[in-house]
Amino acid sequence: MKNRVNRLKYFTDGILKENPILVIMIGLCPTLATSTTAKDALGMGIAASFVLIASNIVISLIRKFVPNSVRIPIFIIVISTFVTIVDYVMQAYAPALYRVLGVFVPLIVVNCIILGRAEAFAYHHGVFDSFLDGLGKSLGFTLVIVCMGIIREYLSTAKIFGFNIGPKFLSTNPVLFMLFPPGGFLLIGILKALVNKFINKTPE
Amino acid sequence: MSISNPGLIFLSAFIVNNILLMRYIGLCPFFGVSTSLTTAFGMSAAVLFVMLLATWVTWIIHRFILLPLDIVFLRTATFILVIAALVQFVEMFLKKNFKTLYTAMGIYLPLITTNCAILGVTLLVINYNFDLARAIIFALGTALGFGLVIILFSAIRERLEFAPIVRSLKGYPIAFISASLVALAFLGFIGFLGLSL
């Protein structure tokens, strides 16, 4: 039986120390592609979080019955079930968001964070621990992607979540560069450099 | 994308809508294996091979199994399982019959299952309603575009190894910033021959 401090660590590790995007550097495609506005980034964060938490719970529930040799295909089936649920729910209730995210909704299935946690954590731990781990990792993912969305949306339109807050010179001379792919690469490079400098002091 | 000219589909997939720099699909292997020229070549050969095969197989499955039976909602699950099985099969086939090809790209094959570029292209082809010939042309252009960028970029990264860089920028950060500059160059192709992002 693990003590409470250890359990809390499963949760908090995912947010800062083992942040999936900025420390482990996986799940980059959705991060860069859907962070052009804060709203799209939040939508992607919620969708991926649902899949990650749900698949972590289910995989830890069935881990005793899954033979070691066919575990990866079974993980993929579990994950793709939840991705299909998200796909159709989003199509029905948030069609505008679905149009923007496009192919990246079904692509959640190959998001390395989710398969990585299934393999490295949920397959060896209990249901509650796996839930905490999924929650922490998905919070870490969502926080970074929404931060990037806020920065990119603010610089390219002077708005945050669609609300105009910027100074006038920014809305008349927006940094449109941030809206395009090069801006995304530049921003994540700068964020990773800041993480290396202030949080994770011994890189590589 | 409503273009139907095969040449334009190829150019669009190859350069204008380059899968790595413009669409942001397949970035994990892009940053993972672009550290040296040889690994970049091996990875792009493996991607070219599997992408053509996967697009062909999934297109046929979608048109002749999923659509007639009205089970399109199984698309994501079917495609990813088919790709995983296909990669396994290709790996075993090459190991047995084409030893030289296997030694060149064998170690990259298992990584390809979770490469979102493959699944991404098979899904995009369905979304765009391409026929089989156009789907293959699209996959060819995408795979060559993937190879072009990853090989160009690996040459840049080999130089970066020896460049004097601030310590916290070493490794990933400087790779991202260089990718940003390469992507900026590709941004110049928007509107080329009337092709848009």
GROMACS .gro file of C-alpha atoms in nm:
model
  401
    1MET     CA    1   0.000   0.000   0.000
    2LYS     CA    2   0.142   0.332  -0.099
    3ASN     CA    3   0.128   0.626   0.137
    4ARG     CA    4  -0.047   0.950   0.062
    5VAL     CA    5   0.263   1.151  -0.028
    6ASN     CA    6   0.358   0.899  -0.294
    7ARG     CA    7   0.011   0.910  -0.445
    8LEU     CA    8   0.011   1.287  -0.458
    9LYS     CA    9   0.342   1.263  -0.641
   10TYR     CA   10   0.180   1.066  -0.927
   11PHE     CA   11  -0.049   1.364  -0.972
   12THR     CA   12   0.197   1.652  -0.931
   13ASP     CA   13   0.479   1.494  -1.134
   14GLY     CA   14   0.281   1.524  -1.454
   15ILE     CA   15   0.229   1.897  -1.418
   16LEU     CA   16   0.583   2.023  -1.378
   17LYS     CA   17   0.861   1.769  -1.323
   18GLU     CA   18   0.751   1.524  -1.591
   19ASN     CA   19   0.546   1.759  -1.804
   20PRO     CA   20   0.473   1.561  -2.120
   21ILE     CA   21   0.533   1.846  -2.361
   22LEU     CA   22   0.805   2.065  -2.215
   23VAL     CA   23   1.013   1.806  -2.030
   24ILE     CA   24   0.958   1.471  -2.204
   25MET     CA   25   0.890   1.629  -2.545
   26ILE     CA   26   0.614   1.402  -2.670
   27GLY     CA   27   0.274   1.485  -2.815
   28LEU     CA   28   0.416   1.773  -3.015
   29CYS     CA   29   0.188   1.759  -3.319
   30PRO     CA   30  -0.142   1.854  -3.152
   31THR     CA   31   0.041   2.102  -2.931
   32LEU     CA   32   0.174   2.302  -3.221
   33ALA     CA   33  -0.114   2.251  -3.463
   34THR     CA   34  -0.407   2.341  -3.240
   35SER     CA   35  -0.258   2.620  -3.031
   36THR     CA   36  -0.332   2.903  -3.274
   37THR     CA   37  -0.610   3.036  -3.049
   38ALA     CA   38  -0.674   2.978  -2.679
   39LYS     CA   39  -1.021   2.835  -2.743
   40ASP     CA   40  -0.903   2.569  -2.990
   41ALA     CA   41  -0.615   2.481  -2.757
   42LEU     CA   42  -0.856   2.433  -2.466
   43GLY     CA   43  -1.081   2.214  -2.683
   44MET     CA   44  -0.787   1.997  -2.782
   45GLY     CA   45  -0.667   1.982  -2.421
   46ILE     CA   46  -1.005   1.865  -2.294
   47ALA     CA   47  -1.045   1.607  -2.572
   48ALA     CA   48  -0.701   1.456  -2.518
   49SER     CA   49  -0.742   1.467  -2.138
   50PHE     CA   50  -1.068   1.273  -2.156
   51VAL     CA   51  -0.906   1.005  -2.370
   52LEU     CA   52  -0.595   0.985  -2.150
   53ILE     CA   53  -0.783   0.958  -1.817
   54ALA     CA   54  -1.047   0.717  -1.949
   55SER     CA   55  -0.796   0.488  -2.121
   56ASN     CA   56  -0.570   0.489  -1.813
   57ILE     CA   57  -0.865   0.377  -1.596
   58VAL     CA   58  -0.983   0.107  -1.836
   59ILE     CA   59  -0.635  -0.031  -1.899
   60SER     CA   60  -0.558  -0.056  -1.530
   61LEU     CA   61  -0.895  -0.231  -1.479
   62ILE     CA   62  -0.823  -0.496  -1.744
   63ARG     CA   63  -0.446  -0.525  -1.683
   64LYS     CA   64  -0.480  -0.864  -1.505
   65PHE     CA   65  -0.649  -1.025  -1.809
   66VAL     CA   66  -0.428  -0.880  -2.082
   67PRO     CA   67  -0.152  -1.116  -2.197
   68ASN     CA   68   0.184  -0.947  -2.219
   69SER     CA   69   0.245  -1.035  -2.584
   70VAL     CA   70  -0.070  -0.869  -2.726
   71ARG     CA   71  -0.090  -0.575  -2.489
   72ILE     CA   72  -0.005  -0.303  -2.743
   73PRO     CA   73  -0.291  -0.389  -2.988
   74ILE     CA   74  -0.531  -0.406  -2.694
   75PHE     CA   75  -0.415  -0.066  -2.567
   76ILE     CA   76  -0.466   0.074  -2.916
   77ILE     CA   77  -0.820  -0.065  -2.933
   78VAL     CA   78  -0.911   0.083  -2.593
   79ILE     CA   79  -0.765   0.421  -2.687
   80SER     CA   80  -0.928   0.430  -3.030
   81THR     CA   81  -1.266   0.351  -2.872
   82PHE     CA   82  -1.245   0.663  -2.659
   83VAL     CA   83  -1.112   0.866  -2.951
   84THR     CA   84  -1.414   0.762  -3.158
   85ILE     CA   85  -1.645   0.870  -2.873
   86VAL     CA   86  -1.474   1.210  -2.856
   87ASP     CA   87  -1.484   1.238  -3.237
   88TYR     CA   88  -1.861   1.186  -3.260
   89VAL     CA   89  -1.953   1.385  -2.947
   90MET     CA   90  -1.751   1.681  -3.072
   91GLN     CA   91  -1.903   1.653  -3.420
   92ALA     CA   92  -2.251   1.668  -3.265
   93TYR     CA   93  -2.210   1.930  -2.993
   94ALA     CA   94  -1.919   2.148  -3.106
   95PRO     CA   95  -1.918   2.136  -3.488
   96ALA     CA   96  -1.728   2.466  -3.520
   97LEU     CA   97  -1.446   2.338  -3.300
   98TYR     CA   98  -1.449   2.006  -3.486
   99ARG     CA   99  -1.400   2.184  -3.819
  100VAL     CA  100  -1.099   2.374  -3.684
  101LEU     CA  101  -0.932   2.074  -3.518
  102GLY     CA  102  -1.011   1.856  -3.820
  103VAL     CA  103  -0.785   1.556  -3.863
  104PHE     CA  104  -0.623   1.614  -3.525
  105VAL     CA  105  -0.922   1.469  -3.340
  106PRO     CA  106  -0.880   1.115  -3.482
  107LEU     CA  107  -0.503   1.164  -3.455
  108ILE     CA  108  -0.534   1.170  -3.073
  109VAL     CA  109  -0.512   0.792  -3.110
  110VAL     CA  110  -0.143   0.813  -3.204
  111ASN     CA  111  -0.064   1.077  -2.942
  112CYS     CA  112   0.244   0.927  -2.779
  113ILE     CA  113   0.147   1.059  -2.435
  114ILE     CA  114  -0.157   0.831  -2.415
  115LEU     CA  115   0.003   0.508  -2.536
  116GLY     CA  116   0.313   0.595  -2.334
  117ARG     CA  117   0.118   0.624  -2.007
  118ALA     CA  118  -0.078   0.308  -2.080
  119GLU     CA  119   0.245   0.115  -2.132
  120ALA     CA  120   0.459   0.276  -1.862
  121PHE     CA  121   0.204   0.333  -1.587
  122ALA     CA  122  -0.153   0.205  -1.617
  123TYR     CA  123  -0.044  -0.149  -1.706
  124HIS     CA  124   0.142  -0.183  -1.374
  125HIS     CA  125  -0.066   0.022  -1.129
  126GLY     CA  126  -0.408   0.022  -0.961
  127VAL     CA  127  -0.714   0.206  -1.084
  128PHE     CA  128  -0.695   0.505  -0.849
  129ASP     CA  129  -0.322   0.557  -0.903
  130SER     CA  130  -0.371   0.538  -1.280
  131PHE     CA  131  -0.652   0.791  -1.257
  132LEU     CA  132  -0.427   1.031  -1.063
  133ASP     CA  133  -0.144   0.980  -1.310
  134GLY     CA  134  -0.376   1.044  -1.606
  135LEU     CA  135  -0.518   1.353  -1.438
  136GLY     CA  136  -0.172   1.496  -1.367
  137LYS     CA  137  -0.033   1.427  -1.713
  138SER     CA  138  -0.340   1.565  -1.886
  139LEU     CA  139  -0.335   1.878  -1.670
  140GLY     CA  140   0.029   1.927  -1.763
  141PHE     CA  141  -0.056   1.884  -2.132
  142THR     CA  142  -0.361   2.114  -2.117
  143LEU     CA  143  -0.177   2.386  -1.924
  144VAL     CA  144   0.106   2.406  -2.176
  145ILE     CA  145  -0.118   2.393  -2.482
  146VAL     CA  146  -0.354   2.661  -2.345
  147CYS     CA  147  -0.060   2.883  -2.247
  148MET     CA  148   0.073   2.855  -2.601
  149GLY     CA  149  -0.275   2.925  -2.736
  150ILE     CA  150  -0.306   3.238  -2.522
  151ILE     CA  151   0.036   3.371  -2.625
  152ARG     CA  152  -0.015   3.301  -2.997
  153GLU     CA  153  -0.370   3.438  -3.003
  154TYR     CA  154  -0.269   3.750  -2.810
  155LEU     CA  155   0.029   3.831  -3.032
  156SER     CA  156  -0.152   3.762  -3.358
  157THR     CA  157  -0.489   3.927  -3.284
  158ALA     CA  158  -0.452   4.119  -2.952
  159LYS     CA  159  -0.734   3.904  -2.813
  160ILE     CA  160  -0.753   3.628  -2.552
  161PHE     CA  161  -1.039   3.377  -2.577
  162GLY     CA  162  -1.193   3.615  -2.831
  163PHE     CA  163  -1.197   3.915  -2.594
  164ASN     CA  164  -1.015   4.222  -2.714
  165ILE     CA  165  -0.775   4.332  -2.438
  166GLY     CA  166  -0.460   4.440  -2.614
  167PRO     CA  167  -0.315   4.786  -2.661
  168LYS     CA  168  -0.417   4.956  -2.981
  169PHE     CA  169  -0.084   4.927  -3.159
  170LEU     CA  170  -0.101   4.549  -3.134
  171SER     CA  171  -0.447   4.519  -3.288
  172THR     CA  172  -0.347   4.749  -3.573
  173ASN     CA  173  -0.005   4.584  -3.623
  174PRO     CA  174  -0.060   4.221  -3.521
  175VAL     CA  175   0.232   3.977  -3.520
  176LEU     CA  176   0.066   3.754  -3.781
  177PHE     CA  177   0.383   3.543  -3.788
  178MET     CA  178   0.270   3.377  -3.462
  179LEU     CA  179  -0.044   3.244  -3.627
  180PHE     CA  180   0.157   3.049  -3.885
  181PRO     CA  181   0.362   2.732  -3.828
  182PRO     CA  182   0.700   2.910  -3.786
  183GLY     CA  183   0.559   3.106  -3.491
  184GLY     CA  184   0.456   2.783  -3.319
  185PHE     CA  185   0.803   2.631  -3.357
  186LEU     CA  186   0.968   2.950  -3.230
  187LEU     CA  187   0.739   2.973  -2.926
  188ILE     CA  188   0.788   2.612  -2.815
  189GLY     CA  189   1.165   2.652  -2.864
  190ILE     CA  190   1.165   2.956  -2.635
  191LEU     CA  191   0.944   2.782  -2.375
  192LYS     CA  192   1.170   2.474  -2.375
  193ALA     CA  193   1.476   2.695  -2.331
  194LEU     CA  194   1.310   2.868  -2.032
  195VAL     CA  195   1.224   2.530  -1.879
  196ASN     CA  196   1.587   2.419  -1.926
  197LYS     CA  197   1.714   2.735  -1.763
  198PHE     CA  198   1.483   2.768  -1.462
  199ILE     CA  199   1.316   2.435  -1.384
  200ASN     CA  200   1.508   2.143  -1.524
  201LYS     CA  201   1.860   2.271  -1.467
  202THR     CA  202   2.056   1.977  -1.609
  203PRO     CA  203   1.933   1.927  -1.964
  204GLU     CA  204   2.000   1.610  -2.167
  205MET     CA  205  -0.884   2.128  -5.088
  206SER     CA  206  -1.081   2.102  -5.409
  207ILE     CA  207  -0.802   2.060  -5.664
  208SER     CA  208  -0.820   1.756  -5.887
  209ASN     CA  209  -0.515   1.800  -6.111
  210PRO     CA  210  -0.275   1.518  -6.009
  211GLY     CA  211   0.032   1.737  -6.063
  212LEU     CA  212  -0.104   2.006  -5.834
  213ILE     CA  213  -0.201   1.748  -5.572
  214PHE     CA  214   0.157   1.624  -5.577
  215LEU     CA  215   0.309   1.972  -5.550
  216SER     CA  216   0.069   2.071  -5.277
  217ALA     CA  217   0.149   1.764  -5.068
  218PHE     CA  218   0.523   1.786  -5.145
  219ILE     CA  219   0.597   2.151  -5.074
  220VAL     CA  220   0.310   2.395  -5.026
  221ASN     CA  221   0.127   2.197  -4.758
  222ASN     CA  222   0.436   2.012  -4.639
  223ILE     CA  223   0.328   1.762  -4.378
  224LEU     CA  224   0.597   1.849  -4.123
  225LEU     CA  225   0.637   2.222  -4.155
  226MET     CA  226   0.289   2.336  -4.261
  227ARG     CA  227   0.050   2.075  -4.127
  228TYR     CA  228   0.241   1.983  -3.811
  229ILE     CA  229   0.188   1.608  -3.849
  230GLY     CA  230   0.469   1.362  -3.774
  231LEU     CA  231   0.681   1.585  -3.557
  232CYS     CA  232   0.794   1.321  -3.306
  233PRO     CA  233   1.014   1.131  -3.556
  234PHE     CA  234   1.111   1.464  -3.713
  235PHE     CA  235   1.284   1.580  -3.396
  236GLY     CA  236   1.370   1.229  -3.279
  237VAL     CA  237   1.568   1.092  -3.574
  238SER     CA  238   1.686   1.404  -3.756
  239THR     CA  239   2.009   1.409  -3.555
  240SER     CA  240   2.221   1.256  -3.833
  241LEU     CA  241   2.203   1.221  -4.208
  242THR     CA  242   2.204   0.839  -4.214
  243THR     CA  243   1.917   0.798  -3.969
  244ALA     CA  244   1.719   1.063  -4.158
  245PHE     CA  245   1.764   0.868  -4.483
  246GLY     CA  246   1.659   0.540  -4.322
  247MET     CA  247   1.352   0.693  -4.164
  248SER     CA  248   1.237   0.866  -4.481
  249ALA     CA  249   1.279   0.546  -4.685
  250ALA     CA  250   1.071   0.354  -4.431
  251VAL     CA  251   0.803   0.625  -4.425
  252LEU     CA  252   0.785   0.636  -4.806
  253PHE     CA  253   0.742   0.260  -4.825
  254VAL     CA  254   0.482   0.224  -4.547
  255MET     CA  255   0.288   0.538  -4.639
  256LEU     CA  256   0.225   0.423  -4.997
  257LEU     CA  257   0.127   0.076  -4.883
  258ALA     CA  258  -0.093   0.199  -4.596
  259THR     CA  259  -0.276   0.454  -4.810
  260TRP     CA  260  -0.349   0.191  -5.073
  261VAL     CA  261  -0.474  -0.069  -4.821
  262THR     CA  262  -0.681   0.167  -4.603
  263TRP     CA  263  -0.839   0.333  -4.907
  264ILE     CA  264  -0.957  -0.005  -5.032
  265ILE     CA  265  -1.082  -0.107  -4.687
  266HIS     CA  266  -1.270   0.220  -4.648
  267ARG     CA  267  -1.434   0.204  -4.991
  268PHE     CA  268  -1.519  -0.165  -5.009
  269ILE     CA  269  -1.573  -0.267  -4.646
  270LEU     CA  270  -1.652   0.030  -4.421
  271LEU     CA  271  -1.876   0.223  -4.662
  272PRO     CA  272  -2.097  -0.067  -4.787
  273LEU     CA  273  -2.147  -0.200  -4.433
  274ASP     CA  274  -2.215   0.153  -4.302
  275ILE     CA  275  -1.960   0.123  -4.021
  276VAL     CA  276  -1.758   0.436  -4.094
  277PHE     CA  277  -1.748   0.513  -3.720
  278LEU     CA  278  -1.492   0.231  -3.689
  279ARG     CA  279  -1.259   0.421  -3.922
  280THR     CA  280  -1.001   0.535  -3.665
  281ALA     CA  281  -0.980   0.197  -3.493
  282THR     CA  282  -0.962   0.003  -3.820
  283PHE     CA  283  -0.698   0.225  -3.976
  284ILE     CA  284  -0.462   0.220  -3.680
  285LEU     CA  285  -0.489  -0.157  -3.642
  286VAL     CA  286  -0.438  -0.212  -4.014
  287ILE     CA  287  -0.131   0.011  -4.008
  288ALA     CA  288   0.010  -0.169  -3.704
  289ALA     CA  289  -0.045  -0.510  -3.866
  290LEU     CA  290   0.094  -0.389  -4.197
  291VAL     CA  291   0.413  -0.261  -4.036
  292GLN     CA  292   0.463  -0.594  -3.859
  293PHE     CA  293   0.407  -0.781  -4.182
  294VAL     CA  294   0.642  -0.560  -4.383
  295GLU     CA  295   0.908  -0.603  -4.117
  296MET     CA  296   0.886  -0.983  -4.126
  297PHE     CA  297   0.871  -0.989  -4.508
  298LEU     CA  298   1.180  -0.770  -4.547
  299LYS     CA  299   1.371  -0.966  -4.283
  300LYS     CA  300   1.312  -1.288  -4.472
  301ASN     CA  301   1.346  -1.178  -4.836
  302PHE     CA  302   1.532  -0.849  -4.860
  303LYS     CA  303   1.812  -0.854  -4.606
  304THR     CA  304   1.987  -0.540  -4.735
  305LEU     CA  305   1.669  -0.332  -4.732
  306TYR     CA  306   1.593  -0.461  -4.385
  307THR     CA  307   1.928  -0.359  -4.244
  308ALA     CA  308   1.885  -0.014  -4.397
  309MET     CA  309   1.543   0.069  -4.255
  310GLY     CA  310   1.454  -0.218  -4.023
  311ILE     CA  311   1.498  -0.040  -3.693
  312TYR     CA  312   1.275   0.247  -3.803
  313LEU     CA  313   0.982   0.025  -3.896
  314PRO     CA  314   0.846  -0.040  -3.542
  315LEU     CA  315   0.858   0.334  -3.473
  316ILE     CA  316   0.634   0.399  -3.770
  317THR     CA  317   0.319   0.251  -3.617
  318THR     CA  318   0.287   0.546  -3.382
  319ASN     CA  319   0.403   0.791  -3.647
  320CYS     CA  320   0.104   1.018  -3.690
  321ALA     CA  321   0.215   1.102  -4.045
  322ILE     CA  322   0.095   0.762  -4.172
  323LEU     CA  323  -0.244   0.768  -3.999
  324GLY     CA  324  -0.276   1.138  -4.082
  325VAL     CA  325  -0.232   1.082  -4.456
  326THR     CA  326  -0.473   0.788  -4.469
  327LEU     CA  327  -0.738   1.000  -4.292
  328LEU     CA  328  -0.673   1.311  -4.503
  329VAL     CA  329  -0.713   1.111  -4.822
  330ILE     CA  330  -1.058   1.000  -4.704
  331ASN     CA  331  -1.151   1.354  -4.593
  332TYR     CA  332  -1.056   1.497  -4.933
  333ASN     CA  333  -1.261   1.233  -5.120
  334PHE     CA  334  -0.970   1.139  -5.348
  335ASP     CA  335  -0.997   0.843  -5.586
  336LEU     CA  336  -0.733   0.570  -5.554
  337ALA     CA  337  -0.487   0.714  -5.809
  338ARG     CA  338  -0.502   1.063  -5.654
  339ALA     CA  339  -0.474   0.913  -5.307
  340ILE     CA  340  -0.150   0.738  -5.405
  341ILE     CA  341  -0.015   1.057  -5.566
  342PHE     CA  342  -0.100   1.249  -5.250
  343ALA     CA  343   0.074   0.987  -5.034
  344LEU     CA  344   0.380   0.992  -5.262
  345GLY     CA  345   0.404   1.372  -5.246
  346THR     CA  346   0.361   1.372  -4.870
  347ALA     CA  347   0.624   1.103  -4.812
  348LEU     CA  348   0.875   1.278  -5.040
  349GLY     CA  349   0.802   1.607  -4.864
  350PHE     CA  350   0.863   1.436  -4.531
  351GLY     CA  351   1.192   1.299  -4.661
  352LEU     CA  352   1.303   1.631  -4.813
  353VAL     CA  353   1.248   1.825  -4.491
  354ILE     CA  354   1.389   1.563  -4.255
  355ILE     CA  355   1.706   1.521  -4.467
  356LEU     CA  356   1.757   1.897  -4.508
  357PHE     CA  357   1.701   1.944  -4.139
  358SER     CA  358   1.937   1.666  -4.032
  359ALA     CA  359   2.217   1.839  -4.221
  360ILE     CA  360   2.140   2.157  -4.027
  361ARG     CA  361   2.140   1.969  -3.698
  362GLU     CA  362   2.476   1.806  -3.771
  363ARG     CA  363   2.620   2.155  -3.802
  364LEU     CA  364   2.444   2.269  -3.486
  365GLU     CA  365   2.622   1.999  -3.284
  366PHE     CA  366   2.947   2.191  -3.314
  367ALA     CA  367   2.809   2.542  -3.294
  368PRO     CA  368   2.874   2.745  -2.979
  369ILE     CA  369   2.525   2.778  -2.829
  370VAL     CA  370   2.404   2.908  -2.493
  371ARG     CA  371   2.371   2.607  -2.260
  372SER     CA  372   1.996   2.626  -2.203
  373LEU     CA  373   1.933   2.648  -2.578
  374LYS     CA  374   2.129   2.329  -2.657
  375GLY     CA  375   1.943   2.031  -2.799
  376TYR     CA  376   1.570   2.068  -2.851
  377PRO     CA  377   1.527   2.448  -2.814
  378ILE     CA  378   1.775   2.535  -3.089
  379ALA     CA  379   1.627   2.258  -3.305
  380PHE     CA  380   1.284   2.414  -3.269
  381ILE     CA  381   1.414   2.760  -3.349
  382SER     CA  382   1.596   2.628  -3.660
  383ALA     CA  383   1.275   2.447  -3.760
  384SER     CA  384   1.096   2.779  -3.727
  385LEU     CA  385   1.338   2.937  -3.974
  386VAL     CA  386   1.305   2.647  -4.220
  387ALA     CA  387   0.925   2.668  -4.187
  388LEU     CA  388   0.947   3.042  -4.257
  389ALA     CA  389   1.116   2.959  -4.587
  390PHE     CA  390   0.838   2.714  -4.672
  391LEU     CA  391   0.578   2.976  -4.579
  392GLY     CA  392   0.696   3.162  -4.888
  393PHE     CA  393   0.539   2.892  -5.106
  394ILE     CA  394   0.183   2.981  -4.998
  395GLY     CA  395  -0.014   3.080  -5.303
  396PHE     CA  396   0.235   2.910  -5.536
  397LEU     CA  397   0.041   2.809  -5.853
  398GLY     CA  398  -0.278   2.909  -5.672
  399LEU     CA  399  -0.235   2.652  -5.396
  400SER     CA  400  -0.340   2.775  -5.054
  401LEU     CA  401  -0.267   2.652  -4.705
   0.00000   0.00000   0.00000
